[in-house]
Amino acid sequence: MKIVIVGIGKVGRALAEYLSCEGHNVAVIDNRPGMVQHLAEELDVLGIEGNGAAYPVQQQARAGAADLVIAATDSDEVNMIACMTAKKLGAKNTIARVRTAEYEKQLRFMQQEMGLSLSINPERETARDIARILRFPAVAKVETFAKGRVELVEYHIPQESRLDGMALKDVAATLRVKVLVCAVRRGEQVVIPDGSYVLRAGDCISVTAKPQELESFFRALGVFRDHARNVMIVGAGRITRYLAEQLTQMKMRVRVLDRDEQRCIDMSEAVPPALVIHGDATDVHLLAEEGLDDSDAFVALTGLDELNIMLAMYARCHGVGCSVAKVNRNSFTELINKTGIVESTVSTSAVTVSRILQYVRAMENSTGGGVIALHRMVEGEVEALEFHIAEDSPLVGVPFKDLSFRQDLLVGCITRPNGEVIIPSGGDALQAGDSAVVITTLTGLRDVQDILA
């Protein structure tokens, strides 16, 4: 597909890298001198310097012939105008990153008039990811497939865990659960393991199963914690507003701390059920007075990565069951994942990239591919793809033991049309109407047949 990206900040750059590596014809537009040329040379994409909302600039990038135009600048207004211009030029689909809540509400009834295919609010999407983690506090990340029937979670194996030294082929029998460990990160290495792989403390594992089986898995490990009930959030920004709304609807008790008085007033008016406290979260006495020790979860959402990490570490040291930090710098995320100093991290840019890539795969599916959902795990090094199995698929009815799969890939689970979830073995086979979740370190899979060697 031909894809034009307007704005090459963190989101635009990551999208250009992923999409060009997958073989798409990518053009990038940005008005900052030097950046476009550098990225164009690095990724072998077409680079245009100029205002991405301007008609002549989009003409130069051939936006009118594009299958998709993605506007991801720092300005909501520029993004919306860029999408409108691209649509008038003839672009088939457009995506705008829109952060302002008022604009987002307007887009719901203006979307067709503007020719906008999709708008993404990074803060709202990030809040949803955090809420998902707080529902299942033992894990670092949760993704869902098959309309919620299957979950894929990331879990860091602690010291003295029952999993330390256990071969994967023994996990189900030892713990008496039906789960599949489908990816393991150990240090710098990420692998799709086989049954002989032996787990070690410090590994970050991706596990897939039905939600109730995952609960049994963590209960068997002695680390299961029910969803958080008392949540303390530091930082009264946009993410906090969306998160507080979701958590209060889930009957959680929410306390928000911020050092800016006006933000506290705005938050109190926007989410009345939440208790909003004006104060400095770096004051350990204030944290103690406001009930840090009684909190089930702690979420640090200030504008500073370093502060978020330090606060989440402090909360964890005080026995808070689940700590989440907003961290946008990739180098910090890598450090945290290697050391385990914070249980979970979220990044608005990573969430935005993931959602847009899901949309791109859905577009490919509409032109004959089979991907109906895509999630990136393990710092983007592992893809989890959900495929729909068509009636004429050559894989239908063939036992897995008789198929030759590509390396670095496995089928994590199968969901039958009646809702039955299967962790497959060699004797299982796909049926028409199934959905199959495939876990891989490969990129660019577009059809379920691509899993074959």
mmCIF file of N, CA and C in Angstrom, residues 182-227:
data_model
loop_
_atom_site.group_PDB
_atom_site.id
_atom_site.type_symbol
_atom_site.label_atom_id
_atom_site.label_comp_id
_atom_site.label_asym_id
_atom_site.label_seq_id
_atom_site.Cartn_x
_atom_site.Cartn_y
_atom_site.Cartn_z
ATOM 1 N N CYS A 182 4.239 -18.453 25.157
ATOM 2 C CA CYS A 182 4.473 -18.365 23.718
ATOM 3 C C CYS A 182 5.649 -17.460 23.334
ATOM 4 N N ALA A 183 6.200 -16.711 24.273
ATOM 5 C CA ALA A 183 7.391 -15.902 23.980
ATOM 6 C C ALA A 183 8.132 -15.649 25.286
ATOM 7 N N VAL A 184 9.455 -15.583 25.192
ATOM 8 C CA VAL A 184 10.289 -15.346 26.372
ATOM 9 C C VAL A 184 11.364 -14.326 26.012
ATOM 10 N N ARG A 185 11.485 -13.299 26.849
ATOM 11 C CA ARG A 185 12.617 -12.380 26.710
ATOM 12 C C ARG A 185 13.570 -12.642 27.864
ATOM 13 N N ARG A 186 14.813 -12.950 27.515
ATOM 14 C CA ARG A 186 15.861 -13.169 28.514
ATOM 15 C C ARG A 186 17.026 -12.269 28.154
ATOM 16 N N GLY A 187 17.225 -11.235 28.940
ATOM 17 C CA GLY A 187 18.255 -10.250 28.605
ATOM 18 C C GLY A 187 17.918 -9.555 27.304
ATOM 19 N N GLU A 188 18.835 -9.610 26.352
ATOM 20 C CA GLU A 188 18.633 -8.966 25.050
ATOM 21 C C GLU A 188 17.904 -9.880 24.066
ATOM 22 N N GLN A 189 17.760 -11.148 24.406
ATOM 23 C CA GLN A 189 17.247 -12.137 23.459
ATOM 24 C C GLN A 189 15.754 -12.378 23.657
ATOM 25 N N VAL A 190 15.028 -12.429 22.541
ATOM 26 C CA VAL A 190 13.607 -12.777 22.556
ATOM 27 C C VAL A 190 13.433 -14.024 21.702
ATOM 28 N N VAL A 191 12.786 -15.054 22.274
ATOM 29 C CA VAL A 191 12.628 -16.311 21.550
ATOM 30 C C VAL A 191 11.181 -16.782 21.598
ATOM 31 N N ILE A 192 10.789 -17.516 20.560
ATOM 32 C CA ILE A 192 9.548 -18.282 20.566
ATOM 33 C C ILE A 192 9.950 -19.686 20.985
ATOM 34 N N PRO A 193 9.676 -20.096 22.216
ATOM 35 C CA PRO A 193 10.283 -21.322 22.758
ATOM 36 C C PRO A 193 9.556 -22.601 22.359
ATOM 37 N N ASP A 194 10.251 -23.714 22.494
ATOM 38 C CA ASP A 194 9.605 -25.021 22.348
ATOM 39 C C ASP A 194 9.468 -25.644 23.740
ATOM 40 N N GLY A 195 8.960 -26.862 23.782
ATOM 41 C CA GLY A 195 8.667 -27.497 25.060
ATOM 42 C C GLY A 195 9.874 -27.759 25.932
ATOM 43 N N SER A 196 11.062 -27.857 25.337
ATOM 44 C CA SER A 196 12.261 -28.155 26.115
ATOM 45 C C SER A 196 12.889 -26.906 26.747
ATOM 46 N N TYR A 197 12.349 -25.733 26.417
ATOM 47 C CA TYR A 197 12.925 -24.483 26.933
ATOM 48 C C TYR A 197 12.725 -24.421 28.448
ATOM 49 N N VAL A 198 13.781 -24.072 29.177
ATOM 50 C CA VAL A 198 13.730 -24.000 30.642
ATOM 51 C C VAL A 198 13.667 -22.539 31.080
ATOM 52 N N LEU A 199 12.650 -22.214 31.863
ATOM 53 C CA LEU A 199 12.452 -20.846 32.341
ATOM 54 C C LEU A 199 13.409 -20.522 33.484
ATOM 55 N N ARG A 200 13.737 -19.231 33.603
ATOM 56 C CA ARG A 200 14.620 -18.764 34.667
ATOM 57 C C ARG A 200 14.027 -17.516 35.315
ATOM 58 N N ALA A 201 14.374 -17.303 36.574
ATOM 59 C CA ALA A 201 13.981 -16.063 37.246
ATOM 60 C C ALA A 201 14.561 -14.886 36.472
ATOM 61 N N GLY A 202 13.768 -13.847 36.317
ATOM 62 C CA GLY A 202 14.192 -12.688 35.538
ATOM 63 C C GLY A 202 13.655 -12.679 34.132
ATOM 64 N N ASP A 203 13.191 -13.843 33.643
ATOM 65 C CA ASP A 203 12.586 -13.898 32.310
ATOM 66 C C ASP A 203 11.289 -13.088 32.289
ATOM 67 N N CYS A 204 11.005 -12.493 31.141
ATOM 68 C CA CYS A 204 9.691 -11.885 30.895
ATOM 69 C C CYS A 204 8.974 -12.810 29.913
ATOM 70 N N ILE A 205 7.870 -13.396 30.337
ATOM 71 C CA ILE A 205 7.173 -14.376 29.508
ATOM 72 C C ILE A 205 5.829 -13.829 29.045
ATOM 73 N N SER A 206 5.438 -14.220 27.845
ATOM 74 C CA SER A 206 4.107 -13.921 27.323
ATOM 75 C C SER A 206 3.289 -15.198 27.400
ATOM 76 N N VAL A 207 2.155 -15.122 28.070
ATOM 77 C CA VAL A 207 1.320 -16.296 28.336
ATOM 78 C C VAL A 207 -0.069 -16.052 27.763
ATOM 79 N N THR A 208 -0.613 -17.038 27.070
ATOM 80 C CA THR A 208 -1.956 -16.912 26.513
ATOM 81 C C THR A 208 -2.846 -18.047 27.020
ATOM 82 N N ALA A 209 -4.125 -17.703 27.257
ATOM 83 C CA ALA A 209 -5.105 -18.682 27.726
ATOM 84 C C ALA A 209 -6.435 -17.970 27.904
ATOM 85 N N LYS A 210 -7.447 -18.737 28.310
ATOM 86 C CA LYS A 210 -8.711 -18.143 28.703
ATOM 87 C C LYS A 210 -8.506 -17.361 30.005
ATOM 88 N N PRO A 211 -9.275 -16.282 30.229
ATOM 89 C CA PRO A 211 -9.087 -15.486 31.457
ATOM 90 C C PRO A 211 -9.128 -16.317 32.728
ATOM 91 N N GLN A 212 -10.049 -17.287 32.828
ATOM 92 C CA GLN A 212 -10.138 -18.086 34.048
ATOM 93 C C GLN A 212 -8.938 -19.004 34.219
ATOM 94 N N GLU A 213 -8.364 -19.469 33.098
ATOM 95 C CA GLU A 213 -7.161 -20.298 33.187
ATOM 96 C C GLU A 213 -5.953 -19.470 33.626
ATOM 97 N N LEU A 214 -5.886 -18.231 33.145
ATOM 98 C CA LEU A 214 -4.799 -17.355 33.585
ATOM 99 C C LEU A 214 -4.909 -17.076 35.080
ATOM 100 N N GLU A 215 -6.130 -16.884 35.554
ATOM 101 C CA GLU A 215 -6.319 -16.691 36.993
ATOM 102 C C GLU A 215 -5.830 -17.912 37.767
ATOM 103 N N SER A 216 -6.157 -19.104 37.290
ATOM 104 C CA SER A 216 -5.697 -20.335 37.938
ATOM 105 C C SER A 216 -4.178 -20.447 37.890
ATOM 106 N N PHE A 217 -3.584 -20.018 36.768
ATOM 107 C CA PHE A 217 -2.132 -20.047 36.599
ATOM 108 C C PHE A 217 -1.446 -19.196 37.674
ATOM 109 N N PHE A 218 -1.925 -17.974 37.853
ATOM 110 C CA PHE A 218 -1.289 -17.089 38.832
ATOM 111 C C PHE A 218 -1.616 -17.489 40.267
ATOM 112 N N ARG A 219 -2.776 -18.104 40.470
ATOM 113 C CA ARG A 219 -3.072 -18.631 41.811
ATOM 114 C C ARG A 219 -2.113 -19.771 42.144
ATOM 115 N N ALA A 220 -1.828 -20.627 41.163
ATOM 116 C CA ALA A 220 -0.901 -21.743 41.385
ATOM 117 C C ALA A 220 0.504 -21.240 41.697
ATOM 118 N N LEU A 221 0.855 -20.091 41.135
ATOM 119 C CA LEU A 221 2.176 -19.498 41.404
ATOM 120 C C LEU A 221 2.197 -18.733 42.723
ATOM 121 N N GLY A 222 1.011 -18.530 43.309
ATOM 122 C CA GLY A 222 0.926 -17.795 44.573
ATOM 123 C C GLY A 222 1.072 -16.303 44.425
ATOM 124 N N VAL A 223 0.812 -15.772 43.208
ATOM 125 C CA VAL A 223 0.975 -14.328 42.987
ATOM 126 C C VAL A 223 -0.327 -13.673 42.533
ATOM 127 N N PHE A 224 -1.422 -14.436 42.545
ATOM 128 C CA PHE A 224 -2.682 -13.847 42.068
ATOM 129 C C PHE A 224 -3.146 -12.745 43.016
ATOM 130 N N ARG A 225 -3.534 -11.628 42.439
ATOM 131 C CA ARG A 225 -4.132 -10.540 43.201
ATOM 132 C C ARG A 225 -5.404 -10.113 42.500
ATOM 133 N N ASP A 226 -6.465 -9.965 43.255
ATOM 134 C CA ASP A 226 -7.729 -9.515 42.683
ATOM 135 C C ASP A 226 -7.545 -8.103 42.153
ATOM 136 N N HIS A 227 -8.483 -7.649 41.324
ATOM 137 C CA HIS A 227 -8.336 -6.321 40.735
ATOM 138 C C HIS A 227 -8.242 -5.248 41.815
#
